[in-house]
Amino acid sequence: MRRPILVAALALTLTACSSPASREAMTPQLLAIDKHHPYSLRVQTNGGSETGGLDSTNIADADLKAAIENAVIRNRVFKSVIQGGGGDYELNVQVISLRRPMIGVTLDVELEMGWSLVRSSDRTVLMRKSVQSTGQAGIGDAIAFVTRLQLAVEMAARNNIAEGLKAISKLKL
Amino acid sequence: MTKLLKLAAVVGLISTLLSGCAVNRATGSVDPSANLSSIKTMYVKKLADDDNTYALIADKLRTKGVAVTTGTDVAPGSVDAVVTYVDKWMWDITMYMLELTVTIRDPKTDFPLATGNSFHTSLTRLSPKEMVNEVVDNIYKGAK
C-alpha cells in the first residue's frame, strides 16, 4: 500500500512545477554607478514569456520591468521612474535568448538581452548594447532541479541588469 | 534488483505521463529604436551543423521583400542586418524541432534589433518550415 504512494511522490518530485524568475531575486543590489542622471526614465520590456506549469523557468516582461525599475531607483541611476507615457528618457530592454539546461547537477544558464536608451524629446538613440550574462546554481543551492534552474535564471538576469545599468550610468546625457 | 528496475520503470512512466502535456509559446519583438521596414538586405549566418533551417529562414525573409544571402563566414559589410538563430531538437518517436529563436542584428554592433521565439513540445509539434514561418511572422507583426 505504501509503495504506490512513494512511487507517485517520487514521480511528482521529478516533474515538479517550475516557477517564474521572481522580480525581487532579479533585482541587483548596490551597484558601482558612475553618474546619477537627474532625469526621469520610462522602462519598457519585451521578448520575455510567462512560465507555464510544466514549462522551464522563464522571465516575464512585467517582472523584468519591475526588477529594472527597482534597481534604477535603488541605485539612483535616474532621478525618477515614470509609468505609462512621458519621461525624459526611454529604456527598452528585450529578452533575446535564455539558454537553460534540461538536465544536470550544476546548472549554467546563458542570457542575452538587448538594451537601448532613447531620448524622448527627439528620439535620439543614445545607447544600443547587447548584454550577455550567465547564472549558475549547484546542488548546494537547492536539491530540486526546478528550484536550481530558477536560481540560475535569476542570477543571470540580475547580472544582466547590473551590467546594463552600469553601461547607462557611464553615458553623458 | 528486478524490483528496483520495475520501480524505476514505473516512476519513469508516471513522470513521462505527467510531463507529456503540450507547452506552446510564440513570441516576437522589435526594439523600439529599430525600424525593420528600412532593412532591405540581410545575411543569414548558417550554423555549422545545420542542414536546412538557415535556408527556410532565408526563404521566409524573402517573402517579406528582403534580399537575403546566406553563409558561414563573417557577414559582408554591405548588408543592413545579420540574422542569427538557435534551433533545439528533441526526439519523441521521431526527431522534431522543439524550439527556434531567430534574431535580427545590427551588422556593425551585433545589437539585437528584433527577435522571435517559438516553443512547441511533442504533442503540438510543428514542422521546421511552420516553426520558421511562425517566428518570422511574429517578428514582423511587431515591426514599424
PDB file of C-alpha atoms in Angstrom:
ATOM      1  CA  MET A   1       0.000   0.000   0.000  1.00  0.00           C
ATOM      2  CA  ARG A   2       2.815   2.354   0.930  1.00  0.00           C
ATOM      3  CA  ARG A   3       4.836   1.687  -2.235  1.00  0.00           C
ATOM      4  CA  PRO A   4       2.400   3.243  -4.771  1.00  0.00           C
ATOM      5  CA  ILE A   5       2.284   6.406  -2.670  1.00  0.00           C
ATOM      6  CA  LEU A   6       6.076   6.564  -2.583  1.00  0.00           C
ATOM      7  CA  VAL A   7       6.277   5.987  -6.337  1.00  0.00           C
ATOM      8  CA  ALA A   8       3.732   8.721  -7.030  1.00  0.00           C
ATOM      9  CA  ALA A   9       5.516  11.115  -4.669  1.00  0.00           C
ATOM     10  CA  LEU A  10       8.858  10.450  -6.335  1.00  0.00           C
ATOM     11  CA  ALA A  11       7.355  10.933  -9.783  1.00  0.00           C
ATOM     12  CA  LEU A  12       5.758  14.201  -8.728  1.00  0.00           C
ATOM     13  CA  THR A  13       9.076  15.392  -7.325  1.00  0.00           C
ATOM     14  CA  LEU A  14      10.761  14.669 -10.646  1.00  0.00           C
ATOM     15  CA  THR A  15       8.137  16.655 -12.538  1.00  0.00           C
ATOM     16  CA  ALA A  16       7.636  19.456 -10.029  1.00  0.00           C
ATOM     17  CA  CYS A  17       6.224  22.669 -11.450  1.00  0.00           C
ATOM     18  CA  SER A  18       8.570  25.460 -12.442  1.00  0.00           C
ATOM     19  CA  SER A  19       8.242  28.942 -11.031  1.00  0.00           C
ATOM     20  CA  PRO A  20       8.927  32.150 -12.953  1.00  0.00           C
ATOM     21  CA  ALA A  21      12.009  34.200 -12.154  1.00  0.00           C
ATOM     22  CA  SER A  22      10.989  36.497  -9.320  1.00  0.00           C
ATOM     23  CA  ARG A  23      11.334  40.259  -9.647  1.00  0.00           C
ATOM     24  CA  GLU A  24      12.929  40.571  -6.206  1.00  0.00           C
ATOM     25  CA  ALA A  25      15.608  37.974  -6.973  1.00  0.00           C
ATOM     26  CA  MET A  26      16.344  39.570 -10.367  1.00  0.00           C
ATOM     27  CA  THR A  27      16.959  42.980  -8.799  1.00  0.00           C
ATOM     28  CA  PRO A  28      20.670  43.614  -8.291  1.00  0.00           C
ATOM     29  CA  GLN A  29      21.765  45.121  -5.018  1.00  0.00           C
ATOM     30  CA  LEU A  30      24.027  48.163  -4.745  1.00  0.00           C
ATOM     31  CA  LEU A  31      25.956  48.792  -7.946  1.00  0.00           C
ATOM     32  CA  ALA A  32      29.067  50.814  -8.670  1.00  0.00           C
ATOM     33  CA  ILE A  33      27.331  53.629 -10.552  1.00  0.00           C
ATOM     34  CA  ASP A  34      29.387  56.252 -12.424  1.00  0.00           C
ATOM     35  CA  LYS A  35      26.796  59.001 -12.854  1.00  0.00           C
ATOM     36  CA  HIS A  36      23.391  59.606 -11.317  1.00  0.00           C
ATOM     37  CA  HIS A  37      21.335  61.115 -14.126  1.00  0.00           C
ATOM     38  CA  PRO A  38      18.993  63.928 -12.970  1.00  0.00           C
ATOM     39  CA  TYR A  39      16.203  62.928 -15.360  1.00  0.00           C
ATOM     40  CA  SER A  40      13.096  60.771 -15.405  1.00  0.00           C
ATOM     41  CA  LEU A  41      13.018  57.374 -17.095  1.00  0.00           C
ATOM     42  CA  ARG A  42      10.363  55.147 -18.609  1.00  0.00           C
ATOM     43  CA  VAL A  43      11.162  51.429 -18.806  1.00  0.00           C
ATOM     44  CA  GLN A  44       9.737  49.049 -21.411  1.00  0.00           C
ATOM     45  CA  THR A  45      10.468  45.329 -21.653  1.00  0.00           C
ATOM     46  CA  ASN A  46       9.594  42.707 -24.218  1.00  0.00           C
ATOM     47  CA  GLY A  47      10.638  39.314 -25.527  1.00  0.00           C
ATOM     48  CA  GLY A  48      10.023  37.610 -22.191  1.00  0.00           C
ATOM     49  CA  SER A  49       7.380  34.985 -21.533  1.00  0.00           C
ATOM     50  CA  GLU A  50       5.245  33.604 -18.754  1.00  0.00           C
ATOM     51  CA  THR A  51       6.117  30.290 -17.109  1.00  0.00           C
ATOM     52  CA  GLY A  52       3.613  27.503 -17.686  1.00  0.00           C
ATOM     53  CA  GLY A  53       3.065  24.786 -15.101  1.00  0.00           C
ATOM     54  CA  LEU A  54       5.171  22.215 -16.947  1.00  0.00           C
ATOM     55  CA  ASP A  55       7.484  24.734 -18.599  1.00  0.00           C
ATOM     56  CA  SER A  56      11.030  25.737 -17.588  1.00  0.00           C
ATOM     57  CA  THR A  57      11.596  28.937 -15.638  1.00  0.00           C
ATOM     58  CA  ASN A  58      11.049  31.959 -17.875  1.00  0.00           C
ATOM     59  CA  ILE A  59      11.406  35.697 -17.394  1.00  0.00           C
ATOM     60  CA  ALA A  60       8.105  37.549 -17.666  1.00  0.00           C
ATOM     61  CA  ASP A  61       8.127  41.056 -19.148  1.00  0.00           C
ATOM     62  CA  ALA A  62       6.321  42.573 -16.153  1.00  0.00           C
ATOM     63  CA  ASP A  63       8.742  41.024 -13.643  1.00  0.00           C
ATOM     64  CA  LEU A  64      11.780  42.114 -15.654  1.00  0.00           C
ATOM     65  CA  LYS A  65      10.403  45.652 -15.889  1.00  0.00           C
ATOM     66  CA  ALA A  66       9.796  45.780 -12.141  1.00  0.00           C
ATOM     67  CA  ALA A  67      13.289  44.437 -11.394  1.00  0.00           C
ATOM     68  CA  ILE A  68      14.923  47.052 -13.645  1.00  0.00           C
ATOM     69  CA  GLU A  69      12.814  49.850 -12.174  1.00  0.00           C
ATOM     70  CA  ASN A  70      13.652  48.770  -8.634  1.00  0.00           C
ATOM     71  CA  ALA A  71      17.353  48.669  -9.479  1.00  0.00           C
ATOM     72  CA  VAL A  72      17.199  52.109 -11.122  1.00  0.00           C
ATOM     73  CA  ILE A  73      15.548  53.602  -8.045  1.00  0.00           C
ATOM     74  CA  ARG A  74      17.673  51.728  -5.526  1.00  0.00           C
ATOM     75  CA  ASN A  75      20.903  52.830  -7.211  1.00  0.00           C
ATOM     76  CA  ARG A  76      19.614  56.277  -8.232  1.00  0.00           C
ATOM     77  CA  VAL A  77      20.688  55.738 -11.841  1.00  0.00           C
ATOM     78  CA  PHE A  78      17.901  58.189 -12.794  1.00  0.00           C
ATOM     79  CA  LYS A  79      16.088  60.689 -10.606  1.00  0.00           C
ATOM     80  CA  SER A  80      12.719  59.007 -11.069  1.00  0.00           C
ATOM     81  CA  VAL A  81      10.886  56.251 -12.921  1.00  0.00           C
ATOM     82  CA  ILE A  82       7.707  57.141 -14.826  1.00  0.00           C
ATOM     83  CA  GLN A  83       4.864  54.720 -15.500  1.00  0.00           C
ATOM     84  CA  GLY A  84       2.867  54.969 -18.737  1.00  0.00           C
ATOM     85  CA  GLY A  85       3.704  57.813 -21.121  1.00  0.00           C
ATOM     86  CA  GLY A  86       6.223  60.603 -20.634  1.00  0.00           C
ATOM     87  CA  GLY A  87       9.661  60.579 -19.097  1.00  0.00           C
ATOM     88  CA  ASP A  88      12.833  62.310 -20.295  1.00  0.00           C
ATOM     89  CA  TYR A  89      14.381  59.022 -21.451  1.00  0.00           C
ATOM     90  CA  GLU A  90      13.044  55.671 -22.575  1.00  0.00           C
ATOM     91  CA  LEU A  91      14.841  52.452 -21.739  1.00  0.00           C
ATOM     92  CA  ASN A  92      13.910  49.415 -23.833  1.00  0.00           C
ATOM     93  CA  VAL A  93      15.100  46.003 -22.731  1.00  0.00           C
ATOM     94  CA  GLN A  94      14.462  42.991 -24.925  1.00  0.00           C
ATOM     95  CA  VAL A  95      14.997  39.361 -23.886  1.00  0.00           C
ATOM     96  CA  ILE A  96      16.828  37.827 -26.842  1.00  0.00           C
ATOM     97  CA  SER A  97      17.728  34.362 -25.675  1.00  0.00           C
ATOM     98  CA  LEU A  98      17.603  32.365 -22.477  1.00  0.00           C
ATOM     99  CA  ARG A  99      19.515  29.097 -22.691  1.00  0.00           C
ATOM    100  CA  ARG A 100      18.703  26.649 -19.919  1.00  0.00           C
ATOM    101  CA  PRO A 101      19.866  23.074 -19.466  1.00  0.00           C
ATOM    102  CA  MET A 102      17.229  20.357 -19.415  1.00  0.00           C
ATOM    103  CA  ILE A 103      19.149  18.142 -17.013  1.00  0.00           C
ATOM    104  CA  GLY A 104      22.249  18.410 -14.837  1.00  0.00           C
ATOM    105  CA  VAL A 105      23.608  18.860 -11.349  1.00  0.00           C
ATOM    106  CA  THR A 106      25.347  22.224 -11.648  1.00  0.00           C
ATOM    107  CA  LEU A 107      23.135  24.279 -13.930  1.00  0.00           C
ATOM    108  CA  ASP A 108      24.547  27.004 -16.176  1.00  0.00           C
ATOM    109  CA  VAL A 109      22.175  29.487 -17.768  1.00  0.00           C
ATOM    110  CA  GLU A 110      23.058  31.956 -20.537  1.00  0.00           C
ATOM    111  CA  LEU A 111      21.005  35.079 -21.085  1.00  0.00           C
ATOM    112  CA  GLU A 112      21.232  37.756 -23.763  1.00  0.00           C
ATOM    113  CA  MET A 113      19.246  40.977 -23.551  1.00  0.00           C
ATOM    114  CA  GLY A 114      19.261  43.973 -25.874  1.00  0.00           C
ATOM    115  CA  TRP A 115      19.404  47.361 -24.114  1.00  0.00           C
ATOM    116  CA  SER A 116      18.571  50.617 -25.865  1.00  0.00           C
ATOM    117  CA  LEU A 117      18.183  54.109 -24.429  1.00  0.00           C
ATOM    118  CA  VAL A 118      16.293  56.777 -26.357  1.00  0.00           C
ATOM    119  CA  ARG A 119      15.856  60.481 -25.570  1.00  0.00           C
ATOM    120  CA  SER A 120      12.086  61.018 -25.611  1.00  0.00           C
ATOM    121  CA  SER A 121      12.105  64.595 -26.930  1.00  0.00           C
ATOM    122  CA  ASP A 122      13.880  63.968 -30.251  1.00  0.00           C
ATOM    123  CA  ARG A 123      14.011  60.127 -30.375  1.00  0.00           C
ATOM    124  CA  THR A 124      17.818  60.147 -30.446  1.00  0.00           C
ATOM    125  CA  VAL A 125      19.240  56.689 -29.760  1.00  0.00           C
ATOM    126  CA  LEU A 126      21.925  57.157 -27.088  1.00  0.00           C
ATOM    127  CA  MET A 127      22.857  53.553 -26.434  1.00  0.00           C
ATOM    128  CA  ARG A 128      22.383  50.202 -28.094  1.00  0.00           C
ATOM    129  CA  LYS A 129      24.041  47.325 -26.354  1.00  0.00           C
ATOM    130  CA  SER A 130      23.775  43.561 -26.358  1.00  0.00           C
ATOM    131  CA  VAL A 131      24.427  42.319 -22.833  1.00  0.00           C
ATOM    132  CA  GLN A 132      25.274  38.660 -22.309  1.00  0.00           C
ATOM    133  CA  SER A 133      25.292  37.201 -18.823  1.00  0.00           C
ATOM    134  CA  THR A 134      25.401  33.863 -17.077  1.00  0.00           C
ATOM    135  CA  GLY A 135      23.962  32.350 -13.935  1.00  0.00           C
ATOM    136  CA  GLN A 136      24.856  29.166 -12.116  1.00  0.00           C
ATOM    137  CA  ALA A 137      23.271  27.089  -9.359  1.00  0.00           C
ATOM    138  CA  GLY A 138      24.508  23.845  -7.881  1.00  0.00           C
ATOM    139  CA  ILE A 139      23.216  21.123  -5.659  1.00  0.00           C
ATOM    140  CA  GLY A 140      24.344  23.138  -2.645  1.00  0.00           C
ATOM    141  CA  ASP A 141      21.877  25.873  -3.608  1.00  0.00           C
ATOM    142  CA  ALA A 142      18.829  23.619  -3.927  1.00  0.00           C
ATOM    143  CA  ILE A 143      18.077  19.918  -4.191  1.00  0.00           C
ATOM    144  CA  ALA A 144      15.136  20.200  -6.604  1.00  0.00           C
ATOM    145  CA  PHE A 145      16.094  20.723 -10.249  1.00  0.00           C
ATOM    146  CA  VAL A 146      13.355  23.296 -10.875  1.00  0.00           C
ATOM    147  CA  THR A 147      14.496  25.412  -7.932  1.00  0.00           C
ATOM    148  CA  ARG A 148      18.136  25.240  -9.041  1.00  0.00           C
ATOM    149  CA  LEU A 149      17.104  26.306 -12.529  1.00  0.00           C
ATOM    150  CA  GLN A 150      15.073  29.199 -11.165  1.00  0.00           C
ATOM    151  CA  LEU A 151      18.045  30.380  -9.079  1.00  0.00           C
ATOM    152  CA  ALA A 152      20.379  30.189 -12.092  1.00  0.00           C
ATOM    153  CA  VAL A 153      17.951  32.142 -14.310  1.00  0.00           C
ATOM    154  CA  GLU A 154      17.515  34.798 -11.617  1.00  0.00           C
ATOM    155  CA  MET A 155      21.278  35.145 -11.232  1.00  0.00           C
ATOM    156  CA  ALA A 156      21.714  35.560 -14.994  1.00  0.00           C
ATOM    157  CA  ALA A 157      19.005  38.235 -15.059  1.00  0.00           C
ATOM    158  CA  ARG A 158      20.500  40.021 -12.043  1.00  0.00           C
ATOM    159  CA  ASN A 159      23.948  40.088 -13.663  1.00  0.00           C
ATOM    160  CA  ASN A 160      22.474  41.311 -16.940  1.00  0.00           C
ATOM    161  CA  ILE A 161      20.565  44.148 -15.272  1.00  0.00           C
ATOM    162  CA  ALA A 162      23.669  45.141 -13.302  1.00  0.00           C
ATOM    163  CA  GLU A 163      25.796  45.324 -16.451  1.00  0.00           C
ATOM    164  CA  GLY A 164      23.136  47.169 -18.439  1.00  0.00           C
ATOM    165  CA  LEU A 165      22.616  49.814 -15.766  1.00  0.00           C
ATOM    166  CA  LYS A 166      26.363  50.273 -15.261  1.00  0.00           C
ATOM    167  CA  ALA A 167      26.712  50.951 -19.001  1.00  0.00           C
ATOM    168  CA  ILE A 168      23.904  53.528 -18.829  1.00  0.00           C
ATOM    169  CA  SER A 169      25.485  55.237 -15.838  1.00  0.00           C
ATOM    170  CA  LYS A 170      28.625  55.803 -17.906  1.00  0.00           C
ATOM    171  CA  LEU A 171      26.736  57.777 -20.584  1.00  0.00           C
ATOM    172  CA  LYS A 172      26.873  61.542 -20.817  1.00  0.00           C
ATOM    173  CA  LEU A 173      23.210  62.517 -21.172  1.00  0.00           C
TER     174      LEU A 173
ATOM    175  CA  MET B   1      17.354  -5.934  -8.460  1.00  0.00           C
ATOM    176  CA  THR B   2      14.300  -6.782 -10.615  1.00  0.00           C
ATOM    177  CA  LYS B   3      12.054  -4.964  -8.148  1.00  0.00           C
ATOM    178  CA  LEU B   4      14.289  -1.927  -8.342  1.00  0.00           C
ATOM    179  CA  LEU B   5      14.148  -1.931 -12.139  1.00  0.00           C
ATOM    180  CA  LYS B   6      10.351  -2.260 -12.046  1.00  0.00           C
ATOM    181  CA  LEU B   7      10.137   0.655  -9.628  1.00  0.00           C
ATOM    182  CA  ALA B   8      12.377   2.776 -11.863  1.00  0.00           C
ATOM    183  CA  ALA B   9      10.238   1.901 -14.896  1.00  0.00           C
ATOM    184  CA  VAL B  10       7.007   2.850 -13.097  1.00  0.00           C
ATOM    185  CA  VAL B  11       8.495   6.139 -11.866  1.00  0.00           C
ATOM    186  CA  GLY B  12       9.771   6.886 -15.352  1.00  0.00           C
ATOM    187  CA  LEU B  13       6.388   6.113 -16.916  1.00  0.00           C
ATOM    188  CA  ILE B  14       4.464   8.290 -14.451  1.00  0.00           C
ATOM    189  CA  SER B  15       6.989  11.111 -14.849  1.00  0.00           C
ATOM    190  CA  THR B  16       6.699  10.931 -18.619  1.00  0.00           C
ATOM    191  CA  LEU B  17       2.919  10.942 -18.498  1.00  0.00           C
ATOM    192  CA  LEU B  18       2.833  13.847 -16.079  1.00  0.00           C
ATOM    193  CA  SER B  19       5.218  15.931 -18.157  1.00  0.00           C
ATOM    194  CA  GLY B  20       3.839  14.921 -21.547  1.00  0.00           C
ATOM    195  CA  CYS B  21       1.367  17.800 -21.753  1.00  0.00           C
ATOM    196  CA  ALA B  22       1.703  20.317 -24.542  1.00  0.00           C
ATOM    197  CA  VAL B  23       3.645  23.501 -23.922  1.00  0.00           C
ATOM    198  CA  ASN B  24       3.321  26.150 -26.615  1.00  0.00           C
ATOM    199  CA  ARG B  25       4.982  29.536 -26.712  1.00  0.00           C
ATOM    200  CA  ALA B  26       5.409  32.005 -29.532  1.00  0.00           C
ATOM    201  CA  THR B  27       6.831  35.490 -29.083  1.00  0.00           C
ATOM    202  CA  GLY B  28       8.219  38.197 -31.323  1.00  0.00           C
ATOM    203  CA  SER B  29       9.508  41.661 -30.534  1.00  0.00           C
ATOM    204  CA  VAL B  30      11.292  44.572 -32.153  1.00  0.00           C
ATOM    205  CA  ASP B  31      13.371  47.101 -30.268  1.00  0.00           C
ATOM    206  CA  PRO B  32      11.522  50.449 -30.402  1.00  0.00           C
ATOM    207  CA  SER B  33      14.705  52.143 -31.633  1.00  0.00           C
ATOM    208  CA  ALA B  34      14.787  49.871 -34.705  1.00  0.00           C
ATOM    209  CA  ASN B  35      12.912  50.171 -37.988  1.00  0.00           C
ATOM    210  CA  LEU B  36      12.574  46.814 -39.730  1.00  0.00           C
ATOM    211  CA  SER B  37      10.940  48.277 -42.822  1.00  0.00           C
ATOM    212  CA  SER B  38      14.182  50.091 -43.631  1.00  0.00           C
ATOM    213  CA  ILE B  39      16.120  46.808 -43.725  1.00  0.00           C
ATOM    214  CA  LYS B  40      16.312  45.658 -47.326  1.00  0.00           C
ATOM    215  CA  THR B  41      19.265  43.260 -47.268  1.00  0.00           C
ATOM    216  CA  MET B  42      20.033  40.516 -44.749  1.00  0.00           C
ATOM    217  CA  TYR B  43      22.653  37.835 -44.294  1.00  0.00           C
ATOM    218  CA  VAL B  44      21.585  34.601 -42.564  1.00  0.00           C
ATOM    219  CA  LYS B  45      24.582  33.203 -40.714  1.00  0.00           C
ATOM    220  CA  LYS B  46      24.384  29.429 -41.086  1.00  0.00           C
ATOM    221  CA  LEU B  47      25.224  27.252 -38.097  1.00  0.00           C
ATOM    222  CA  ALA B  48      27.954  24.713 -38.798  1.00  0.00           C
ATOM    223  CA  ASP B  49      25.818  21.624 -38.137  1.00  0.00           C
ATOM    224  CA  ASP B  50      22.604  22.892 -39.733  1.00  0.00           C
ATOM    225  CA  ASP B  51      21.241  21.242 -42.874  1.00  0.00           C
ATOM    226  CA  ASN B  52      18.157  23.227 -43.732  1.00  0.00           C
ATOM    227  CA  THR B  53      16.917  25.694 -41.099  1.00  0.00           C
ATOM    228  CA  TYR B  54      19.023  28.573 -42.455  1.00  0.00           C
ATOM    229  CA  ALA B  55      17.524  28.063 -45.917  1.00  0.00           C
ATOM    230  CA  LEU B  56      13.966  28.049 -44.538  1.00  0.00           C
ATOM    231  CA  ILE B  57      14.664  31.303 -42.681  1.00  0.00           C
ATOM    232  CA  ALA B  58      16.173  32.888 -45.801  1.00  0.00           C
ATOM    233  CA  ASP B  59      13.192  31.826 -47.931  1.00  0.00           C
ATOM    234  CA  LYS B  60      10.709  33.183 -45.413  1.00  0.00           C
ATOM    235  CA  LEU B  61      12.532  36.523 -45.151  1.00  0.00           C
ATOM    236  CA  ARG B  62      12.473  36.825 -48.955  1.00  0.00           C
ATOM    237  CA  THR B  63       8.667  36.748 -48.792  1.00  0.00           C
ATOM    238  CA  LYS B  64       8.921  39.894 -46.647  1.00  0.00           C
ATOM    239  CA  GLY B  65      10.629  41.719 -49.518  1.00  0.00           C
ATOM    240  CA  VAL B  66      14.168  41.372 -48.190  1.00  0.00           C
ATOM    241  CA  ALA B  67      17.139  40.382 -50.373  1.00  0.00           C
ATOM    242  CA  VAL B  68      18.780  37.543 -48.448  1.00  0.00           C
ATOM    243  CA  THR B  69      22.161  35.863 -48.727  1.00  0.00           C
ATOM    244  CA  THR B  70      23.459  33.040 -46.536  1.00  0.00           C
ATOM    245  CA  GLY B  71      26.830  31.713 -45.438  1.00  0.00           C
ATOM    246  CA  THR B  72      29.048  30.632 -42.586  1.00  0.00           C
ATOM    247  CA  ASP B  73      31.592  33.447 -42.855  1.00  0.00           C
ATOM    248  CA  VAL B  74      31.523  36.928 -41.362  1.00  0.00           C
ATOM    249  CA  ALA B  75      28.684  38.944 -42.901  1.00  0.00           C
ATOM    250  CA  PRO B  76      29.590  41.178 -45.851  1.00  0.00           C
ATOM    251  CA  GLY B  77      29.809  44.837 -44.811  1.00  0.00           C
ATOM    252  CA  SER B  78      27.143  45.894 -47.269  1.00  0.00           C
ATOM    253  CA  VAL B  79      24.141  44.162 -45.614  1.00  0.00           C
ATOM    254  CA  ASP B  80      21.620  46.025 -43.477  1.00  0.00           C
ATOM    255  CA  ALA B  81      21.246  43.193 -40.930  1.00  0.00           C
ATOM    256  CA  VAL B  82      22.622  39.826 -39.899  1.00  0.00           C
ATOM    257  CA  VAL B  83      20.252  37.029 -38.911  1.00  0.00           C
ATOM    258  CA  THR B  84      21.315  34.506 -36.288  1.00  0.00           C
ATOM    259  CA  TYR B  85      19.262  31.597 -34.988  1.00  0.00           C
ATOM    260  CA  VAL B  86      19.254  28.771 -32.460  1.00  0.00           C
ATOM    261  CA  ASP B  87      17.255  25.614 -33.117  1.00  0.00           C
ATOM    262  CA  LYS B  88      16.759  22.994 -30.437  1.00  0.00           C
ATOM    263  CA  TRP B  89      15.702  19.490 -31.466  1.00  0.00           C
ATOM    264  CA  MET B  90      14.199  16.624 -29.445  1.00  0.00           C
ATOM    265  CA  TRP B  91      13.384  13.013 -30.062  1.00  0.00           C
ATOM    266  CA  ASP B  92       9.937  11.537 -29.464  1.00  0.00           C
ATOM    267  CA  ILE B  93       9.289   8.656 -31.881  1.00  0.00           C
ATOM    268  CA  THR B  94      10.907  10.906 -34.492  1.00  0.00           C
ATOM    269  CA  MET B  95      13.109  13.978 -34.264  1.00  0.00           C
ATOM    270  CA  TYR B  96      11.274  17.312 -34.140  1.00  0.00           C
ATOM    271  CA  MET B  97      12.180  20.960 -33.651  1.00  0.00           C
ATOM    272  CA  LEU B  98      11.343  21.841 -30.053  1.00  0.00           C
ATOM    273  CA  GLU B  99      12.389  25.485 -30.071  1.00  0.00           C
ATOM    274  CA  LEU B 100      13.551  28.087 -32.562  1.00  0.00           C
ATOM    275  CA  THR B 101      14.889  31.562 -31.825  1.00  0.00           C
ATOM    276  CA  VAL B 102      15.651  33.951 -34.692  1.00  0.00           C
ATOM    277  CA  THR B 103      17.422  37.263 -34.067  1.00  0.00           C
ATOM    278  CA  ILE B 104      17.948  40.136 -36.498  1.00  0.00           C
ATOM    279  CA  ARG B 105      21.101  42.050 -35.595  1.00  0.00           C
ATOM    280  CA  ASP B 106      22.887  45.255 -36.498  1.00  0.00           C
ATOM    281  CA  PRO B 107      25.877  44.048 -38.571  1.00  0.00           C
ATOM    282  CA  LYS B 108      28.250  46.608 -37.056  1.00  0.00           C
ATOM    283  CA  THR B 109      27.471  46.320 -33.347  1.00  0.00           C
ATOM    284  CA  ASP B 110      25.729  42.923 -33.115  1.00  0.00           C
ATOM    285  CA  PHE B 111      22.877  44.691 -31.331  1.00  0.00           C
ATOM    286  CA  PRO B 112      19.649  42.613 -31.484  1.00  0.00           C
ATOM    287  CA  LEU B 113      17.159  44.751 -33.399  1.00  0.00           C
ATOM    288  CA  ALA B 114      14.399  42.142 -33.276  1.00  0.00           C
ATOM    289  CA  THR B 115      13.846  38.611 -32.069  1.00  0.00           C
ATOM    290  CA  GLY B 116      11.260  35.871 -32.214  1.00  0.00           C
ATOM    291  CA  ASN B 117      10.907  32.541 -30.458  1.00  0.00           C
ATOM    292  CA  SER B 118       8.640  29.524 -30.831  1.00  0.00           C
ATOM    293  CA  PHE B 119       8.487  26.551 -28.496  1.00  0.00           C
ATOM    294  CA  HIS B 120       6.239  23.557 -29.135  1.00  0.00           C
ATOM    295  CA  THR B 121       6.536  20.253 -27.341  1.00  0.00           C
ATOM    296  CA  SER B 122       5.923  16.900 -28.979  1.00  0.00           C
ATOM    297  CA  LEU B 123       2.125  16.711 -28.877  1.00  0.00           C
ATOM    298  CA  THR B 124       1.758  20.030 -30.691  1.00  0.00           C
ATOM    299  CA  ARG B 125       4.933  19.821 -32.739  1.00  0.00           C
ATOM    300  CA  LEU B 126       5.243  21.881 -35.921  1.00  0.00           C
ATOM    301  CA  SER B 127       7.358  21.154 -38.975  1.00  0.00           C
ATOM    302  CA  PRO B 128      10.602  23.166 -39.261  1.00  0.00           C
ATOM    303  CA  LYS B 129       9.005  25.262 -42.010  1.00  0.00           C
ATOM    304  CA  GLU B 130       5.989  26.030 -39.828  1.00  0.00           C
ATOM    305  CA  MET B 131       8.277  26.945 -36.915  1.00  0.00           C
ATOM    306  CA  VAL B 132      10.246  29.337 -39.136  1.00  0.00           C
ATOM    307  CA  ASN B 133       7.055  30.878 -40.535  1.00  0.00           C
ATOM    308  CA  GLU B 134       5.627  31.392 -37.054  1.00  0.00           C
ATOM    309  CA  VAL B 135       8.795  33.022 -35.691  1.00  0.00           C
ATOM    310  CA  VAL B 136       9.411  35.348 -38.654  1.00  0.00           C
ATOM    311  CA  ASP B 137       5.734  36.362 -38.861  1.00  0.00           C
ATOM    312  CA  ASN B 138       5.729  37.169 -35.144  1.00  0.00           C
ATOM    313  CA  ILE B 139       8.823  39.354 -35.555  1.00  0.00           C
ATOM    314  CA  TYR B 140       7.233  41.303 -38.412  1.00  0.00           C
ATOM    315  CA  LYS B 141       3.940  41.672 -36.507  1.00  0.00           C
ATOM    316  CA  GLY B 142       5.752  43.910 -34.043  1.00  0.00           C
ATOM    317  CA  ALA B 143       7.595  45.885 -36.735  1.00  0.00           C
ATOM    318  CA  LYS B 144       7.000  49.550 -37.505  1.00  0.00           C
TER     319      LYS B 144
END
